[in-house]
Coordinates of C-alpha atoms and ligand atoms in Angstrom, one line a residue:
M1 CA -29.4 -31.0 13.2
L2 CA -31.3 -27.7 13.3
F3 CA -33.1 -26.6 15.6
D4 CA -34.5 -23.8 13.8
I5 CA -34.1 -24.0 10.1
R6 CA -35.3 -20.7 9.2
Q7 CA -33.2 -18.1 11.9
E8 CA -30.2 -20.7 11.1
T9 CA -29.7 -20.0 7.8
L10 CA -30.6 -16.6 7.1
P11 CA -29.0 -15.3 4.8
R12 CA -26.5 -12.7 5.7
E13 CA -27.9 -9.5 4.2
D14 CA -31.2 -10.5 5.6
L15 CA -29.5 -11.3 9.1
E16 CA -27.7 -7.9 8.9
A17 CA -31.1 -6.5 8.3
L18 CA -32.4 -7.9 11.3
Q19 CA -29.4 -7.1 13.2
L20 CA -29.4 -3.4 12.1
R21 CA -33.1 -3.3 13.0
R22 CA -32.9 -4.7 16.5
L23 CA -29.4 -2.5 17.3
R24 CA -31.5 1.1 16.7
D25 CA -34.6 -0.4 19.0
L26 CA -32.0 -1.3 21.7
C27 CA -30.1 2.1 21.2
G28 CA -33.4 3.3 22.2
R29 CA -34.6 1.3 25.2
I30 CA -31.3 1.9 26.5
H31 CA -31.1 5.5 25.9
A32 CA -34.5 5.7 27.3
N33 CA -34.6 3.7 30.3
V34 CA -31.1 3.2 31.9
P35 CA -29.3 6.6 32.7
F36 CA -26.1 5.0 32.8
Y37 CA -26.5 4.9 28.9
R38 CA -27.5 7.9 28.1
K39 CA -25.2 9.5 30.1
R40 CA -22.9 7.9 28.2
F41 CA -24.7 8.3 24.7
E42 CA -24.3 12.0 25.6
E43 CA -20.9 11.9 26.8
A44 CA -20.4 10.5 23.1
G45 CA -22.0 12.9 21.6
I46 CA -24.8 10.8 19.9
S47 CA -28.4 10.1 20.2
P48 CA -29.6 6.6 18.9
A49 CA -31.0 8.3 15.6
S50 CA -27.0 8.4 15.4
I51 CA -26.9 4.6 14.2
N52 CA -27.9 4.3 10.8
S53 CA -25.5 1.1 9.8
L54 CA -23.6 -1.4 11.7
A55 CA -20.7 0.2 10.8
D56 CA -22.0 2.7 13.2
L57 CA -21.4 0.5 16.0
R58 CA -18.1 1.2 16.4
L59 CA -19.5 5.1 17.5
L60 CA -20.9 3.4 20.6
P61 CA -19.7 3.3 24.0
F62 CA -18.2 0.1 25.8
T63 CA -19.8 -1.3 28.6
E64 CA -17.0 -3.4 30.8
K65 CA -17.5 -5.7 33.9
Q66 CA -16.4 -2.8 36.3
D67 CA -19.7 -0.8 35.0
L68 CA -21.6 -3.8 36.3
R69 CA -20.1 -3.6 39.5
D70 CA -20.6 0.3 39.9
Y71 CA -24.2 -0.1 39.3
Y72 CA -24.9 -3.2 41.8
P73 CA -27.1 -4.6 42.0
F74 CA -29.4 -3.9 39.9
G75 CA -28.9 -0.4 38.2
L76 CA -28.2 -1.2 34.8
F77 CA -31.6 -2.8 34.5
A78 CA -33.7 -1.6 31.5
V79 CA -37.0 -2.3 33.0
P80 CA -38.5 -2.0 36.8
R81 CA -37.4 -4.9 39.0
D82 CA -41.1 -6.5 38.9
H83 CA -40.5 -7.5 35.3
I84 CA -37.7 -9.3 35.9
V85 CA -38.2 -12.9 36.6
R86 CA -34.7 -14.6 37.3
L87 CA -31.5 -13.0 39.0
H88 CA -28.1 -14.9 38.0
A89 CA -24.7 -13.8 39.7
S90 CA -21.1 -14.4 38.4
S91 CA -19.1 -14.3 41.4
G92 CA -15.8 -13.7 40.5
T93 CA -12.5 -14.2 41.7
T94 CA -11.8 -10.4 42.6
G95 CA -14.1 -7.7 43.5
K96 CA -17.9 -7.4 44.0
A97 CA -20.6 -9.7 41.9
V98 CA -21.9 -9.4 39.0
V99 CA -25.6 -9.7 38.7
V100 CA -27.7 -10.1 36.0
G101 CA -31.7 -10.3 35.7
Y102 CA -33.7 -12.1 32.8
T103 CA -37.2 -11.2 32.2
A104 CA -39.7 -13.9 31.0
R105 CA -39.0 -13.1 27.5
D106 CA -35.4 -13.1 27.8
L107 CA -35.5 -16.5 29.6
D108 CA -37.5 -17.7 26.5
H109 CA -35.1 -16.6 23.8
W110 CA -32.0 -18.3 26.2
A111 CA -34.0 -21.7 26.1
E112 CA -33.9 -21.4 22.4
V113 CA -30.4 -20.3 21.9
M114 CA -29.4 -23.4 24.1
A115 CA -31.7 -25.7 22.4
R116 CA -30.1 -24.4 18.9
S117 CA -26.7 -25.2 20.7
M118 CA -28.2 -28.4 22.2
A119 CA -29.4 -29.7 18.4
A120 CA -26.1 -28.5 16.9
A121 CA -24.2 -31.3 18.9
G122 CA -26.6 -33.7 17.7
V123 CA -28.5 -33.6 20.8
N124 CA -32.5 -34.3 20.4
H125 CA -35.9 -35.4 21.8
A126 CA -34.6 -38.9 22.5
D127 CA -31.6 -38.1 24.4
V128 CA -31.2 -38.4 28.2
V129 CA -29.1 -34.7 28.8
H130 CA -27.1 -35.2 32.4
V131 CA -26.5 -31.5 33.3
A132 CA -23.4 -31.8 36.0
Y133 CA -22.8 -28.4 35.8
G134 CA -23.5 -26.6 38.7
Y135 CA -27.0 -25.2 39.6
G136 CA -27.8 -22.0 41.4
L137 CA -26.3 -18.2 40.8
F138 CA -23.7 -19.7 37.9
T139 CA -25.5 -20.1 34.8
G140 CA -24.4 -23.5 33.6
G141 CA -27.1 -26.0 35.1
L142 CA -30.0 -23.8 34.5
G143 CA -29.1 -22.9 31.6
A144 CA -28.5 -26.0 30.0
H145 CA -31.8 -27.5 31.8
Y146 CA -33.9 -25.6 29.6
G147 CA -32.2 -25.9 26.8
A148 CA -32.5 -29.7 26.6
E149 CA -35.9 -29.8 27.8
R150 CA -36.7 -27.0 24.8
V151 CA -35.4 -29.7 22.3
G152 CA -37.6 -32.6 24.3
A153 CA -35.4 -34.4 25.8
T154 CA -35.1 -36.3 29.5
V155 CA -32.9 -34.2 31.7
V156 CA -31.3 -35.0 34.5
P157 CA -30.2 -31.9 36.9
A158 CA -28.0 -33.4 38.6
S159 CA -25.5 -30.3 39.4
G160 CA -21.9 -30.8 40.3
G161 CA -20.9 -32.8 43.3
A162 CA -21.1 -36.3 44.8
T163 CA -19.3 -37.3 42.6
R164 CA -19.2 -41.1 42.5
R165 CA -23.0 -41.0 42.9
Q166 CA -23.2 -38.8 39.4
A167 CA -21.4 -42.0 37.9
H168 CA -24.0 -44.1 39.3
L169 CA -26.6 -42.1 37.7
L170 CA -24.7 -41.8 34.6
R171 CA -25.1 -45.8 34.1
D172 CA -28.8 -46.2 36.1
F173 CA -30.2 -43.4 33.6
G174 CA -28.8 -44.2 30.8
A175 CA -27.4 -40.8 30.0
T176 CA -26.4 -40.6 26.3
V177 CA -25.3 -36.7 26.4
L178 CA -23.5 -34.8 29.4
C179 CA -23.0 -31.1 30.5
A180 CA -20.6 -30.4 32.6
T181 CA -17.1 -28.0 32.3
P182 CA -14.6 -30.1 30.9
S183 CA -12.4 -30.7 33.9
Y184 CA -15.5 -31.7 36.1
A185 CA -15.9 -34.6 33.1
L186 CA -12.6 -36.1 33.6
H187 CA -13.0 -35.9 37.3
L188 CA -16.3 -38.0 36.5
W189 CA -14.7 -40.1 34.2
E190 CA -12.3 -41.1 37.0
A191 CA -14.7 -41.4 39.8
A192 CA -16.7 -43.6 37.4
R193 CA -13.4 -46.1 37.3
E194 CA -13.1 -46.1 40.8
T195 CA -16.5 -46.8 42.0
G196 CA -16.5 -49.5 39.0
V197 CA -18.5 -48.0 36.0
D198 CA -16.9 -48.1 33.2
F199 CA -17.8 -45.3 30.5
A200 CA -17.2 -48.1 27.6
T201 CA -20.5 -50.0 28.2
L202 CA -22.3 -46.7 28.4
P203 CA -24.9 -45.3 26.0
L204 CA -23.3 -42.0 26.5
R205 CA -22.0 -40.1 23.2
V206 CA -21.9 -36.5 23.5
G207 CA -20.2 -34.4 25.5
I208 CA -21.0 -30.2 25.9
F209 CA -18.2 -28.6 27.3
G210 CA -17.0 -25.4 28.3
A211 CA -17.3 -22.0 31.2
E212 CA -13.2 -22.6 31.2
P213 CA -10.4 -22.9 28.4
W214 CA -9.8 -25.9 27.2
S215 CA -7.5 -27.2 24.3
E216 CA -7.9 -29.2 21.3
G217 CA -5.4 -32.0 22.9
M218 CA -7.7 -31.8 26.5
R219 CA -10.6 -32.3 23.6
R220 CA -8.7 -35.6 22.1
D221 CA -8.0 -37.2 26.0
I222 CA -11.5 -36.8 26.8
E223 CA -12.7 -37.7 23.1
E224 CA -10.2 -41.0 23.9
K225 CA -11.0 -41.6 27.4
M226 CA -14.5 -41.5 27.3
G227 CA -15.5 -42.7 23.3
I228 CA -17.4 -39.5 23.0
T229 CA -17.9 -36.7 20.8
A230 CA -16.9 -33.7 22.4
I231 CA -18.3 -30.3 21.7
N232 CA -17.6 -27.0 22.8
I233 CA -19.8 -24.7 24.2
Y234 CA -19.0 -20.8 25.0
G235 CA -20.9 -17.9 27.1
L236 CA -21.0 -15.7 29.9
S237 CA -23.3 -14.4 32.6
E238 CA -23.4 -11.2 31.4
I239 CA -24.7 -11.5 28.2
M240 CA -27.0 -14.8 29.2
G241 CA -25.3 -17.7 30.0
P242 CA -24.1 -20.8 28.5
G243 CA -25.0 -20.8 24.6
V244 CA -23.8 -17.5 23.1
A245 CA -21.9 -19.8 21.0
S246 CA -21.4 -23.8 19.9
E247 CA -20.3 -26.1 17.8
C248 CA -21.8 -28.0 15.1
A249 CA -21.4 -31.6 15.2
E250 CA -20.8 -31.6 11.6
A251 CA -17.9 -29.1 11.5
R252 CA -16.7 -28.6 14.9
Q253 CA -14.9 -26.1 13.3
G254 CA -15.2 -22.9 15.4
M255 CA -18.8 -22.1 17.7
H256 CA -21.5 -20.3 15.7
L257 CA -22.6 -17.2 17.5
W258 CA -26.4 -16.7 17.4
E259 CA -26.1 -13.5 15.7
D260 CA -30.0 -12.7 15.4
H261 CA -29.4 -12.2 19.4
F262 CA -26.0 -11.0 19.9
L263 CA -23.5 -8.8 17.7
P264 CA -20.1 -9.5 18.0
E265 CA -17.1 -7.8 17.0
I266 CA -13.5 -8.4 17.4
I267 CA -11.2 -5.5 18.9
D268 CA -7.5 -4.8 19.8
P269 CA -7.8 -4.8 23.3
V270 CA -5.1 -2.0 23.4
T271 CA -6.5 0.2 21.4
G272 CA -10.0 -0.7 20.9
E273 CA -10.0 -0.3 17.5
Q274 CA -12.3 -3.3 15.7
L275 CA -10.1 -5.8 14.2
P276 CA -10.6 -7.7 10.6
P277 CA -12.3 -11.6 10.3
G278 CA -9.6 -13.5 11.2
E279 CA -7.7 -11.5 13.4
V280 CA -7.7 -12.7 16.9
G281 CA -8.7 -9.9 19.8
E282 CA -10.7 -9.4 22.3
L283 CA -14.7 -10.2 21.5
V284 CA -16.6 -7.6 22.2
L285 CA -20.5 -8.3 22.2
T286 CA -23.5 -6.6 22.1
T287 CA -26.9 -8.2 23.3
L288 CA -29.7 -8.0 20.5
T289 CA -32.7 -8.5 22.4
K290 CA -32.1 -8.8 26.0
E291 CA -34.6 -6.4 27.9
G292 CA -33.7 -7.4 31.4
I293 CA -29.9 -6.2 31.3
P294 CA -29.0 -5.1 27.5
L295 CA -24.9 -4.6 27.1
L296 CA -23.9 -2.7 24.7
R297 CA -20.3 -3.2 23.4
Y298 CA -19.5 -5.3 26.2
R299 CA -15.6 -6.1 26.7
T300 CA -15.4 -9.6 27.5
R301 CA -11.8 -10.0 27.9
D302 CA -12.1 -13.2 25.7
L303 CA -9.8 -13.6 23.0
T304 CA -10.7 -15.0 19.9
S305 CA -11.5 -14.4 15.9
L306 CA -14.3 -14.4 13.7
D307 CA -15.0 -16.7 10.6
Y308 CA -17.7 -15.5 8.2
T309 CA -16.5 -18.3 5.9
P310 CA -19.8 -20.6 5.0
C311 CA -19.8 -23.2 7.3
R312 CA -20.6 -26.8 5.9
C313 CA -23.3 -27.5 7.9
G314 CA -25.2 -24.8 6.4
R315 CA -26.3 -22.5 9.3
T316 CA -24.9 -19.0 7.8
H317 CA -24.1 -17.7 11.4
V318 CA -20.6 -16.5 12.5
R319 CA -18.2 -18.9 14.2
I320 CA -16.0 -18.4 16.8
G321 CA -12.7 -19.7 17.3
R322 CA -11.7 -21.6 20.6
I323 CA -11.1 -19.0 23.3
Q324 CA -7.6 -18.6 23.3
G325 CA -7.2 -17.2 26.9
R326 CA -8.6 -14.2 28.7
S327 CA -6.6 -10.9 29.2
D328 CA -7.2 -11.4 32.6
D329 CA -5.5 -15.1 32.6
M330 CA -2.5 -13.8 30.3
L331 CA 0.3 -14.5 32.5
I332 CA 3.7 -12.0 32.2
I333 CA 6.5 -13.8 33.1
R334 CA 9.5 -12.0 33.4
G335 CA 7.9 -9.8 30.3
V336 CA 6.8 -12.6 28.2
N337 CA 3.7 -12.8 27.8
V338 CA 1.7 -16.4 28.6
F339 CA -1.4 -17.8 29.1
P340 CA -2.2 -21.3 30.7
Q341 CA -3.7 -22.6 27.6
Q342 CA -0.5 -22.5 25.8
I343 CA 1.0 -24.2 28.6
E344 CA -1.5 -26.7 28.4
G345 CA -1.1 -27.5 24.7
I346 CA 2.5 -28.5 25.1
L347 CA 1.9 -30.7 28.1
M348 CA -1.1 -32.4 25.9
E349 CA 1.6 -33.3 23.1
S350 CA 3.2 -36.1 25.7
E351 CA 1.9 -39.3 26.1
G352 CA 0.6 -40.2 29.6
L353 CA 0.3 -37.1 31.0
S354 CA -3.1 -36.2 32.3
P355 CA -5.2 -32.6 31.8
N356 CA -4.9 -32.2 35.6
Y357 CA -2.3 -29.2 35.5
Q358 CA -1.5 -26.2 37.4
I359 CA 0.6 -23.8 36.4
I360 CA 2.6 -21.9 39.9
V361 CA 4.0 -18.3 39.5
D362 CA 5.8 -16.9 42.3
R363 CA 8.5 -14.0 42.9
V364 CA 11.8 -14.8 44.2
D365 CA 14.4 -12.3 44.9
N366 CA 12.4 -10.0 42.4
L367 CA 11.8 -12.2 39.6
D368 CA 9.3 -14.5 38.5
T369 CA 9.6 -17.8 38.4
L370 CA 7.2 -20.2 36.4
E371 CA 6.3 -24.2 38.0
V372 CA 4.4 -26.4 36.1
H373 CA 2.5 -29.5 37.7
V374 CA 1.5 -32.3 35.6
E375 CA -0.2 -35.3 37.1
M376 CA 0.8 -38.9 35.3
D377 CA -1.5 -41.5 34.3
E378 CA -1.0 -44.7 35.9
N379 CA 1.5 -46.5 33.1
L380 CA 3.6 -43.6 33.5
F381 CA 3.8 -43.6 36.7
A382 CA 5.4 -46.8 37.1
D383 CA 8.2 -46.4 34.7
E384 CA 11.9 -45.3 35.5
I385 CA 12.5 -42.9 37.4
R386 CA 15.2 -42.2 34.7
K387 CA 12.8 -41.6 32.4
L388 CA 10.4 -39.3 34.2
Q389 CA 13.4 -36.7 34.9
M390 CA 14.2 -37.1 30.8
L391 CA 10.2 -36.3 30.2
E392 CA 10.3 -33.0 32.4
K393 CA 13.6 -31.5 31.0
R394 CA 12.2 -32.3 27.6
L395 CA 8.7 -30.8 28.5
Q396 CA 11.1 -27.6 29.9
K397 CA 12.6 -27.4 26.8
N398 CA 9.4 -27.3 24.4
I399 CA 7.9 -24.6 26.8
K400 CA 11.6 -22.5 26.6
E401 CA 11.5 -23.1 23.1
F402 CA 7.7 -22.5 21.9
L403 CA 6.9 -20.1 24.8
G404 CA 9.8 -18.2 25.5
V405 CA 9.9 -18.8 28.8
T406 CA 11.7 -21.0 31.5
A407 CA 9.6 -23.2 33.6
R408 CA 10.1 -25.8 36.5
V409 CA 8.2 -28.8 35.1
R410 CA 7.0 -31.5 37.8
L411 CA 5.5 -34.2 37.1
A412 CA 3.2 -35.4 40.0
E413 CA 1.8 -38.5 41.0
P414 CA -1.7 -39.1 39.9
R415 CA -4.8 -38.0 41.4
S416 CA -2.7 -35.7 43.8
I417 CA -3.7 -32.3 41.7
E418 CA -6.8 -30.6 43.5
R419 CA -10.0 -31.0 41.2
S420 CA -12.8 -29.0 41.5
E421 CA -16.5 -29.4 41.0
G422 CA -17.1 -26.7 38.9
K423 CA -14.5 -24.4 36.9
A424 CA -10.9 -25.9 37.5
R425 CA -8.4 -23.9 39.2
R426 CA -5.5 -23.6 36.7
I427 CA -2.9 -20.4 38.3
V428 CA -1.8 -20.4 41.6
D429 CA -0.1 -16.6 41.4
K430 CA 1.7 -16.3 44.5
R431 CA 3.0 -12.9 43.8
P432 CA 3.0 -10.4 46.2
R433 CA 0.1 -7.9 44.8
D434 CA 1.8 -4.4 43.7
Ligands
LIG1 O1 -19.3 -20.0 32.6 C1 -20.9 -19.5 31.0 C2 -21.5 -20.9 30.7 C3 -21.5 -22.4 31.4 C4 -20.7 -21.4 29.2 C5 -21.8 -23.4 31.0 C6 -20.7 -22.7 29.0 C7 -20.9 -23.7 29.6 P1 -19.5 -17.2 33.5 O2 -19.5 -18.1 34.7 O3 -20.1 -16.0 33.3 O4 -20.3 -18.3 32.6 O5 -18.2 -17.5 32.7 C8 -17.8 -17.2 31.3 O6 -15.9 -18.3 30.7 O7 -15.8 -15.1 29.7 C9 -14.8 -17.4 29.6 O8 -13.6 -16.7 29.7 C10 -15.0 -18.5 29.8 N1 -16.1 -19.3 29.3 C11 -17.0 -19.5 28.8 N2 -17.2 -20.7 28.1 C12 -16.0 -21.5 27.4 C13 -15.4 -22.4 26.4 C14 -20.0 -19.4 32.2 N3 -16.5 -22.6 25.7 C15 -16.3 -17.4 31.0 N4 -14.2 -22.1 26.5 C16 -16.5 -16.5 29.7 C17 -13.3 -21.3 27.2 C18 -15.0 -20.1 28.1 N5 -13.3 -20.5 27.9

């Protein structure tokens, strides 16, 4: 289902013409209103007038998370503070928070792209949308909330936490759509079972999951357990929040990135050079319409690729592949690069394992060590010790074979790994910082 047929199916040439117009307008605005960008333009020896085609994008300077931190809190805003009607912030695990400000028009655009994402997932006005993303400075809750309202659905602003109570709400209000991080969705499913709520009897049919990395294996597990269609949604606070890109229920082959608002590039994270469609690299995004804190060539650190081939749903907007990892989540274990999702992918191929896992990295006698703790389901847990030991060995062998690193795998009892109400903590890195 399309929310805005005209915009979502804009022929490529028209879309590109619109992008160029908006890119030039953006350059003019930030050059005039943000001293940081004016200086960057001067350093690069360019002016807004240098941009005559989309290919000229590569002349423009990148923006990095550190820039937002350096200008904390409002230094990169392009409008006076009293034009800002909402602030959000992402804490991150290290360093200062990153603060973003929205004008009324920005909020309107955000609701619009979220509504498109919801509609693409198959949500409509008849749905009851249970939002279990956190409400607050995190963009998940309010982002999903206004998008669902825009499509005319009934919204339940549950936020994170009080998980058993949420299971009752799901049942009592007859939720048909669940918005949550995939790990919290599973937690909710477990809590529901414990409190006697059987998902099989609920009218729930769609899950809109994102905000953290997850694998196809985890999608299958969620779909089987919950009896729903699981949709992948992507976004980040710096650019807007959830709704930058989202899958269509028709194809579920990549997430349509709403190109009339966000201009994507994939670059080689080391050289900064643009890579051709299909190649995996770092996603770089330029906000084409944002007024509060427009960003030029923002380096997301997220690794993915672009697919411009036509999608069977009829939307013309480019698709990004499942996020393969963040360049800052990459573990280097004795020189070998490993992403948590790769390990998750291997674990999820085995029956009897739940997608609750944690990767523990340490350093012993100057050597990095890797341990993977993964929970068993109840059936597997009831199995003979000898069989469990064999499974541990097999998983270790697969990790070695496919990823080239030696890991120790430990099967953990059901429900022994900490649950999170938002983004799951997958990596525990105990190595001393040097
Ligand atoms: O996580 C916004 C969001 C909320 C997206 C709800 C989707 C749903 P931040 O807290 O700023 O914003 O974190 C952004 O989360 O750069 C990715 O690394 C990661 N991320 C977001 N969506 C996905 C996804 C929100 N579908 C960071 N798959 C991003 C993998 C994701 N990683």
